[in-house]
Every structure is written in C-alpha cells, then in structure tokens.
Tab-separated table of C-alpha atoms in Angstrom:
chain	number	residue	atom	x	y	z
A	4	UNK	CA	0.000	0.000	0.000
A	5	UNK	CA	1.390	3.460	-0.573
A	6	UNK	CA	2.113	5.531	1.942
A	7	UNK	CA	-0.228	8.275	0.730
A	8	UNK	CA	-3.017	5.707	2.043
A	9	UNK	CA	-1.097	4.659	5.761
A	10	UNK	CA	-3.401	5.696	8.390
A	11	UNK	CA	-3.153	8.499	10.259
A	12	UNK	CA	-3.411	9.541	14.001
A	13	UNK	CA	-4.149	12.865	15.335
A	14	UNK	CA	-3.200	13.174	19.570
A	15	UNK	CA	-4.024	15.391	21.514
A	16	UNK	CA	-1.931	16.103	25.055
A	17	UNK	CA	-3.572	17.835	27.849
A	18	UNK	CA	-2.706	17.167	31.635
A	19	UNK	CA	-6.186	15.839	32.387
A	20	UNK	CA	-6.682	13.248	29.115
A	21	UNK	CA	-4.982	12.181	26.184
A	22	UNK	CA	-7.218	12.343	23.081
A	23	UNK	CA	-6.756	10.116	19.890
A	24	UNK	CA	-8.466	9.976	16.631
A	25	UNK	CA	-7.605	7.229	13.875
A	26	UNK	CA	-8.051	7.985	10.834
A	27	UNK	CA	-8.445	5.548	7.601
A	28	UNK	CA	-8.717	5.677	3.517
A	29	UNK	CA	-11.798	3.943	2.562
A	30	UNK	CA	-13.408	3.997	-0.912
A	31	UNK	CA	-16.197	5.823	-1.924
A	32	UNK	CA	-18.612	6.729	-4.292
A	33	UNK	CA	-16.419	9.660	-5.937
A	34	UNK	CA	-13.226	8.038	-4.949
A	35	UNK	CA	-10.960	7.449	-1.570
A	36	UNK	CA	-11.589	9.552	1.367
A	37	UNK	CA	-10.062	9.952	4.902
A	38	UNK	CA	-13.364	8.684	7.676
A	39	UNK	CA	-12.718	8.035	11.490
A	40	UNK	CA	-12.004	4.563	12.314
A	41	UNK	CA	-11.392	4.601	15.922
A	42	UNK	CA	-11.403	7.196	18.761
A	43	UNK	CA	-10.654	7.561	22.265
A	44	UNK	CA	-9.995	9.738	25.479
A	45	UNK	CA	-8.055	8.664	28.150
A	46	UNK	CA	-8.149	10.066	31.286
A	47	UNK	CA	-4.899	11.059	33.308
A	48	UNK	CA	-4.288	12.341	36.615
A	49	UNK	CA	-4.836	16.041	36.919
A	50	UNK	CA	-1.874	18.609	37.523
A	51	UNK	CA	0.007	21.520	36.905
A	52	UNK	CA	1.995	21.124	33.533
A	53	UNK	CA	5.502	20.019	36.418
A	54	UNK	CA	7.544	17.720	35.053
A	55	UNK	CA	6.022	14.966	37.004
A	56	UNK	CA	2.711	15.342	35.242
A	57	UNK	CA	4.371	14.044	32.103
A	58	UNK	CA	5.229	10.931	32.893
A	59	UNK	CA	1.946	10.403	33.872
A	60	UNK	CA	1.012	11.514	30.839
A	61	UNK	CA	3.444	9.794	28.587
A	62	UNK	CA	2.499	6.687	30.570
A	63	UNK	CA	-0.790	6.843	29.192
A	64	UNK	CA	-0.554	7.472	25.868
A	65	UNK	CA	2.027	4.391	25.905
A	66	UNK	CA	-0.352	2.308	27.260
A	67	UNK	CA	-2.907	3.616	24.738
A	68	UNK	CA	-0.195	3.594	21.683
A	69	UNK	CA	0.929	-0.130	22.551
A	70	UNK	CA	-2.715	-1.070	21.578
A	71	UNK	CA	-2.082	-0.025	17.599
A	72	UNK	CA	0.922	-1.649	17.715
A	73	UNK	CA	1.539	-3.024	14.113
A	74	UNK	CA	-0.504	-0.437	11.835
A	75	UNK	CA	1.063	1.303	9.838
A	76	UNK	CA	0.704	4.806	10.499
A	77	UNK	CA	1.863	8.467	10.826
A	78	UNK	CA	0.874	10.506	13.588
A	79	UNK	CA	0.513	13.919	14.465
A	80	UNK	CA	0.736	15.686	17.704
A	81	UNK	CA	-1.087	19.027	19.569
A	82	UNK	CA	0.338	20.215	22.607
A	83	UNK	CA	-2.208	21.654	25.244
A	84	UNK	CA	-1.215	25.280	26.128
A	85	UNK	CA	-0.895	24.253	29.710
A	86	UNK	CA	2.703	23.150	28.277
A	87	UNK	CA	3.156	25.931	26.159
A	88	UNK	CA	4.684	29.539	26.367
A	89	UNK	CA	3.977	32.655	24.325
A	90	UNK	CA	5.631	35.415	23.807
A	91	UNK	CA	5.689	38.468	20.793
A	92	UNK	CA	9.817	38.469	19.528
A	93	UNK	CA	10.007	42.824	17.898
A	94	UNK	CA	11.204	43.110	14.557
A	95	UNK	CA	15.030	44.153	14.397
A	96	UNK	CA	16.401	44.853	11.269
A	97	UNK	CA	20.287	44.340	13.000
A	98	UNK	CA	19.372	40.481	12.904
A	99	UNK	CA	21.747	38.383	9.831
A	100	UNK	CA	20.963	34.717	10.508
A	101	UNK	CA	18.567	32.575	12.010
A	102	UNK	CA	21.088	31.978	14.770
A	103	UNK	CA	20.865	35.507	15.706
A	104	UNK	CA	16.966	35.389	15.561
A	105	UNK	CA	16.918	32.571	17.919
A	106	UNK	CA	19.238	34.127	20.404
A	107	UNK	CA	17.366	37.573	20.227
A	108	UNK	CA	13.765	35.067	20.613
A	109	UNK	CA	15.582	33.492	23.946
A	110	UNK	CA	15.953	37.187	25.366
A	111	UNK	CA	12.476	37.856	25.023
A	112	UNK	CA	11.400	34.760	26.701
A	113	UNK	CA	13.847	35.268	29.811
A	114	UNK	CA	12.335	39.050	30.202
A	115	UNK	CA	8.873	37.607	30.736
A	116	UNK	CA	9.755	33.931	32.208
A	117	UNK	CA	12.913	34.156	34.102
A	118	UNK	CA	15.769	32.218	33.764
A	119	UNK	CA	13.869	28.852	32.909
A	120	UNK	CA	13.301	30.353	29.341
A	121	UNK	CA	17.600	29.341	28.473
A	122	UNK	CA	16.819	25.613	27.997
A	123	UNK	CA	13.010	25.781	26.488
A	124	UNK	CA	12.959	24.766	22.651
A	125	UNK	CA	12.082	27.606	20.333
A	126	UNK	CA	9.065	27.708	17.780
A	127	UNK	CA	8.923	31.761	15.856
A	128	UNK	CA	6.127	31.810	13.443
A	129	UNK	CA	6.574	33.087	9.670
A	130	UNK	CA	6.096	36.971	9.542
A	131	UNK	CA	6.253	39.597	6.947
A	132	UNK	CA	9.904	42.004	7.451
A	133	UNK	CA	9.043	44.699	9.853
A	134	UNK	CA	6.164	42.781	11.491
A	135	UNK	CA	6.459	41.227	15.191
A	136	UNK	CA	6.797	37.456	15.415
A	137	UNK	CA	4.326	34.973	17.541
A	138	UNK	CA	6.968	32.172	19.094
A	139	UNK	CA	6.068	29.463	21.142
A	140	UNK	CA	8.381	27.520	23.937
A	141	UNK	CA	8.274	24.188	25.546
A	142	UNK	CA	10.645	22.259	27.666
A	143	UNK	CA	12.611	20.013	25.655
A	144	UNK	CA	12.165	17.321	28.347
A	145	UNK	CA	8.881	16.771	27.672
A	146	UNK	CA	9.268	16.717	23.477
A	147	UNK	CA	12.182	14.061	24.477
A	148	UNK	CA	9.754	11.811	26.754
A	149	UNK	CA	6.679	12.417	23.475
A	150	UNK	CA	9.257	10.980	20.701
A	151	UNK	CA	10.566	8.257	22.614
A	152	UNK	CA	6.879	7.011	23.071
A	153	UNK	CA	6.022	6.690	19.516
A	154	UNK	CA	9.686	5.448	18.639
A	155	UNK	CA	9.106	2.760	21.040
A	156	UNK	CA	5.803	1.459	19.535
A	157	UNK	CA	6.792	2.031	16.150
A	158	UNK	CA	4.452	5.342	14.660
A	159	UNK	CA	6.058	8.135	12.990
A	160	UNK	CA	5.745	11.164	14.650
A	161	UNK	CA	5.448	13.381	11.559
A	162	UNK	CA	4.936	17.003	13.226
A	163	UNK	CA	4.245	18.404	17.219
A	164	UNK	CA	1.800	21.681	17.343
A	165	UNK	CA	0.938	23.951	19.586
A	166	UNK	CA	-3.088	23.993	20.668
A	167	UNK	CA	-3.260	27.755	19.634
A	168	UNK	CA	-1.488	27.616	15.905
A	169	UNK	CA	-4.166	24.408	15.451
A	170	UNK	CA	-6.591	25.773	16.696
A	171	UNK	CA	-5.796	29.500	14.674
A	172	UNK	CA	-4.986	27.419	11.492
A	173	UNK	CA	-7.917	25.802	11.472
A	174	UNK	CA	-10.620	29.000	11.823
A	175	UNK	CA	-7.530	31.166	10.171
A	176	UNK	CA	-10.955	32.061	7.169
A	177	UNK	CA	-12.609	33.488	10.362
A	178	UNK	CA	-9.882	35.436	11.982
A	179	UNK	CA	-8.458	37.118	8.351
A	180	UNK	CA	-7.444	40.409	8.313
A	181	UNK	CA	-9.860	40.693	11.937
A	182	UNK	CA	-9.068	43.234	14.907
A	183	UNK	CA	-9.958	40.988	17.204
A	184	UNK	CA	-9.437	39.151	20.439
A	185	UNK	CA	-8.488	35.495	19.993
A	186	UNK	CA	-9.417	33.539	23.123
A	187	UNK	CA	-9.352	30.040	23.612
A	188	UNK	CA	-10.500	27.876	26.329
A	189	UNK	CA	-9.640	24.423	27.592
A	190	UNK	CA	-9.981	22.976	31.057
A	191	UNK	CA	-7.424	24.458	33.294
A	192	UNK	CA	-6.688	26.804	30.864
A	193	UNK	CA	-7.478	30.427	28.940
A	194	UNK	CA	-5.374	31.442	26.384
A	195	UNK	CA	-5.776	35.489	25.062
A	196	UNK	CA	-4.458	36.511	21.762
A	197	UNK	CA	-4.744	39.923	20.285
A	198	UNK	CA	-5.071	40.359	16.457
A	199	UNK	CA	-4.882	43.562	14.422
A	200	UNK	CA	-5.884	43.149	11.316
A	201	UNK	CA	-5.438	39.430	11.314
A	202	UNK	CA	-1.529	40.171	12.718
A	203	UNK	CA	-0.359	39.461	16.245
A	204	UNK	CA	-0.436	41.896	18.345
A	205	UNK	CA	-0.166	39.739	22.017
A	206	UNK	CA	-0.669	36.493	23.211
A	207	UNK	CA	-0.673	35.387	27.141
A	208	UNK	CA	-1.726	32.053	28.815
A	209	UNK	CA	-3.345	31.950	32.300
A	210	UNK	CA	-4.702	29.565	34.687
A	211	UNK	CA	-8.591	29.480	35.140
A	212	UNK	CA	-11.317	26.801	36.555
A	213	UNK	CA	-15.143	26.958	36.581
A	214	UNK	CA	-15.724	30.152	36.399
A	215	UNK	CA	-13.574	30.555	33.225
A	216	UNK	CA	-16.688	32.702	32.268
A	217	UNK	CA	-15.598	35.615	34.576
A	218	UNK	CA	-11.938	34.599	34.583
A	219	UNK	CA	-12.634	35.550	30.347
A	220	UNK	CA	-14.064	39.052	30.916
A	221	UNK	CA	-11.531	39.955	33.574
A	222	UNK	CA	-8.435	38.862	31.722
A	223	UNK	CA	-9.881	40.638	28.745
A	224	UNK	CA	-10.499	44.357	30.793
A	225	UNK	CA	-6.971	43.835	31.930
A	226	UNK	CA	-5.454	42.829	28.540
A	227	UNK	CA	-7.410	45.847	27.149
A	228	UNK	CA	-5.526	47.962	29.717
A	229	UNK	CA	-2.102	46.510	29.411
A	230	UNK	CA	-2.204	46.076	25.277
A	231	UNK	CA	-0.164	49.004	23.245
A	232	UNK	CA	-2.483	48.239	20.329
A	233	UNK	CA	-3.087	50.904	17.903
A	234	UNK	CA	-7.131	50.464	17.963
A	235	UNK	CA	-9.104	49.105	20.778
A	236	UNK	CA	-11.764	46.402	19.950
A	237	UNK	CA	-14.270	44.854	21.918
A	238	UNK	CA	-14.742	41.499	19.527
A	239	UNK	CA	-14.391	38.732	20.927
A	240	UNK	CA	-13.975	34.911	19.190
A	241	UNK	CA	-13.618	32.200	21.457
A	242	UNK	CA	-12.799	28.824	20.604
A	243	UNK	CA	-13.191	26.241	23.143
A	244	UNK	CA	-15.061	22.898	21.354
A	245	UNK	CA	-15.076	20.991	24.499
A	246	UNK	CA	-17.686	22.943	25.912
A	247	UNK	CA	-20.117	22.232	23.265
A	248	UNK	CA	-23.187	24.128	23.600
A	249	UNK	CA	-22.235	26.009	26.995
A	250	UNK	CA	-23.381	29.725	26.864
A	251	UNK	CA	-21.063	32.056	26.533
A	252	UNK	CA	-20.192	35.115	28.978
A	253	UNK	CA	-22.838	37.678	28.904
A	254	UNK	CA	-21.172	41.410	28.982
A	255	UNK	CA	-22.432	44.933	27.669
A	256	UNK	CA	-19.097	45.735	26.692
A	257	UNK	CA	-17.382	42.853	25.041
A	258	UNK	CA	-18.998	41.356	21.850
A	259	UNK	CA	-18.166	37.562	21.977
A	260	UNK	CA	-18.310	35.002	19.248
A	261	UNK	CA	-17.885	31.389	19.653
A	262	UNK	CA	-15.918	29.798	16.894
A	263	UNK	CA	-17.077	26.251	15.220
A	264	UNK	CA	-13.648	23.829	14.183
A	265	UNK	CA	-13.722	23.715	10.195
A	266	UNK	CA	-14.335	19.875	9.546
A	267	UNK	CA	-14.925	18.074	6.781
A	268	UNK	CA	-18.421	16.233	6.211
A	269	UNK	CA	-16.504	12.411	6.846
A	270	UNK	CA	-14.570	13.534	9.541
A	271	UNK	CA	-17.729	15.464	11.805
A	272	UNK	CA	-17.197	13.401	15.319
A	273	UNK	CA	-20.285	11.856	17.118
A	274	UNK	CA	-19.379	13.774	20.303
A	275	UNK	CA	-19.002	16.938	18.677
A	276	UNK	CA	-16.367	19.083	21.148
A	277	UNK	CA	-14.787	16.300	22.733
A	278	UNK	CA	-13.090	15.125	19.412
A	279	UNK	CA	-12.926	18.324	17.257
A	280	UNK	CA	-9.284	19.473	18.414
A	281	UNK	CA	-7.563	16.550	17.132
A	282	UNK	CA	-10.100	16.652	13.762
A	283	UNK	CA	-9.010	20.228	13.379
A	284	UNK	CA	-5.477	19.439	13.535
C-alpha cells in the first residue's frame, strides 16, 4: 500500500486526558476519502503542567499507543497550552541569521519567564519584514519523553503543534485580516491573543477553573488595559469545542463570538467538542 493511504493519528496532550483519533482511507462513491475509524480519550491524573505530570502523561498514551501496535501509520501531535509559552519576539532589522533570531527570541522569553526560558525549545512563526513574530516555547524534556513514546511502539511522529497555531490554522478564514481578540478555552486553561488586522499583536496564557466565564471578561479588561495596540476592539472569538453548547459570557461591553472547528463532512465526530481538536489538527 502506498504511503499516501497509511493511516493516520491525530493526539491530543492535555494534563487531564490524552485524546486520539484514527483515521483511515476507505473507498467511496467519488473516490478514496479519509473517515474516522477509531477514537478515544483517556483520562490522566490532573496537575500543573511540572515535570512529574508528564510521565503520567506519557504513561498513558504508551499504554494507549501499545494497543495499535503493528498499523502502519503516521501521527501527528497538539500540545495543550498548559505546556506551552507565548511570547511576541520585535522586529530588528540588525538580525543576519537565524542563529541571531533565535538568540534575540531566547531574550524575550527570559524578560517575561525568568531564567527557565535558556533551555526551552524555540518555535517563531513566519512573519512579513518589519512585522512582530508569535513564538512558542516548551521544555525540551517533555518533546524528548513524546518521541521516545512513539519510537518505542513504532508510529512516525510526523509534526508536534501547539493547541493555539491548530486551533488558529484551522478557523484562520474566520480570523483574516480581523481586529480581534483570539481567546481560547480548555480545562485548566485560557489562552488570550490579540489580532490587528489578522496580525499578532499579544498572546498570554493563564490559569482558570469553573468560572472561566468571569476569569474571560476579567483577563480581557486587563489585557485591554495593558495592550499598546493601535485600535481598541471589543470582539471577541472564542474557541473552546469541548464545551459544546455552553453559553457564553454575557457582557455589555465585550462582543463575543464562539468559533465552530472547520471539519470536513466524513470527519464530523459523534461527540461533537470532545473530538474536534484533534479533527481540526
């Protein structure tokens, strides 16, 4: 069989569950198409994103891996933003190499995070010249402890992506040239992005729980106040898919818009939000 047909898997890591969605070439009427074979969550223990958390974690999504053991497959990976870092990296036009960039990316990271940042592993996204660039840091411990699981039962792990670029990728037709607020929420977890005029402008993670609703509209009136953008804006587009069909926070001042994950018609899950990260990935 070609490898344009191997099966794919789509993970997604969080500290509470480990989501996985398999995903197979069948034939139909108007030719071959991709439908969901087989799909799973996995509960793990709750924590804080420590370095203990992940083998509890990686444990799991062994124990879940070892049970596809010899299909042939390629998988890809989103990171929950609990394990993530954000910050904006400046333009500077005194920067030659990519070297250079990095080093200059690091600096950034250790003004906001503290002396942790030196060892994280670097992600900067693909900007225009003159244009500030989104970058994204995670412990290289933990990417270590995610390849060595799928090396050790035998699935290529073809690409590792942060919850927000998925999650922006995906709705990226929505968000186009928007001045906007880009929230997204997960369990544990809010994540606030600023857009002007479909650019970055900001990006923060926080901590939240229940009342996530409140925690939103709080974290957005201090945003507002802290931000340095050009023009305010009060619109609001939230993506968080596991809540399903949870209202969203009522407020006079902040117009909020809940996003729906792009999917196509084969790949639509059963349990809606539960699955639609790792179908939007």
């Amino acid at each position: 069989m070609s490898l344009l047909w191997r099966d794919e898997l789509r993970v997604v890591v969080a500290p509470e569950q480990v989501v996985l969605v398999r995903l197979e070439w069948a034939l139909g009427r108007r030719g071959p198409l991709r439908r969901v074979a087989q799909k799973s969550i996995a509960d793990c223990s709750a924590a804080d994103g420590s370095p203990e958390l992940w083998d509890a974690v990686m444990k799991t999504l062994d124990e879940e891996l070892a049970q596809l053991s010899g299909r042939k497959m390629s998988a890809k990976v989103i990171l929950s933003n609990h394990f993530l870092r954000y910050t904006m990296v400046p333009w500077s036009e005194t920067l030659s190499d990519a070297a250079e960039e990095e080093a200059y990316a690091r600096h950034c990271f250790r003004q906001q995070y503290g002396a942790d940042a030196e060892q994280w592993e670097l992600r900067l996204s693909t900007e225009q010249p003159e244009l500030p660039q989104l970058a994204s840091a995670v412990d290289p411990r933990l990417l270590a402890a995610l390849r060595g699981v799928f090396q050790r039962n035998g699935i290529a792990l073809k690409s590792i992506q942060p919850r927000l670029m998925a999650a922006y990728n995906n709705c990226r037709h929505a968000l186009k040239d928007a001045s906007a607020w880009f929230a997204l929420y997960e369990p544990g977890c809010l994540c606030l992005a600023l857009l002007q005029q479909g650019r970055w402008n900001s990006v923060r993670t926080m901590r939240t729980g229940h009342d996530w609703r409140d925690t939103l509209l709080l974290q957005l009136e201090r945003a507002a106040f802290l931000s340095e953008a050009n023009e305010a804006t009060q619109n609001v587009f939230l993506w968080a898919p596991e809540l399903d069909k949870a209202d969203l926070p009522e407020s006079e001042r902040w117009h909020i818009r809940n996003l729906h994950p792009v999917l196509r018609p084969p790949l639509i899950p059963e349990d809606e939000g539960r699955f639609a990260m790792a179908l939007s990935g």
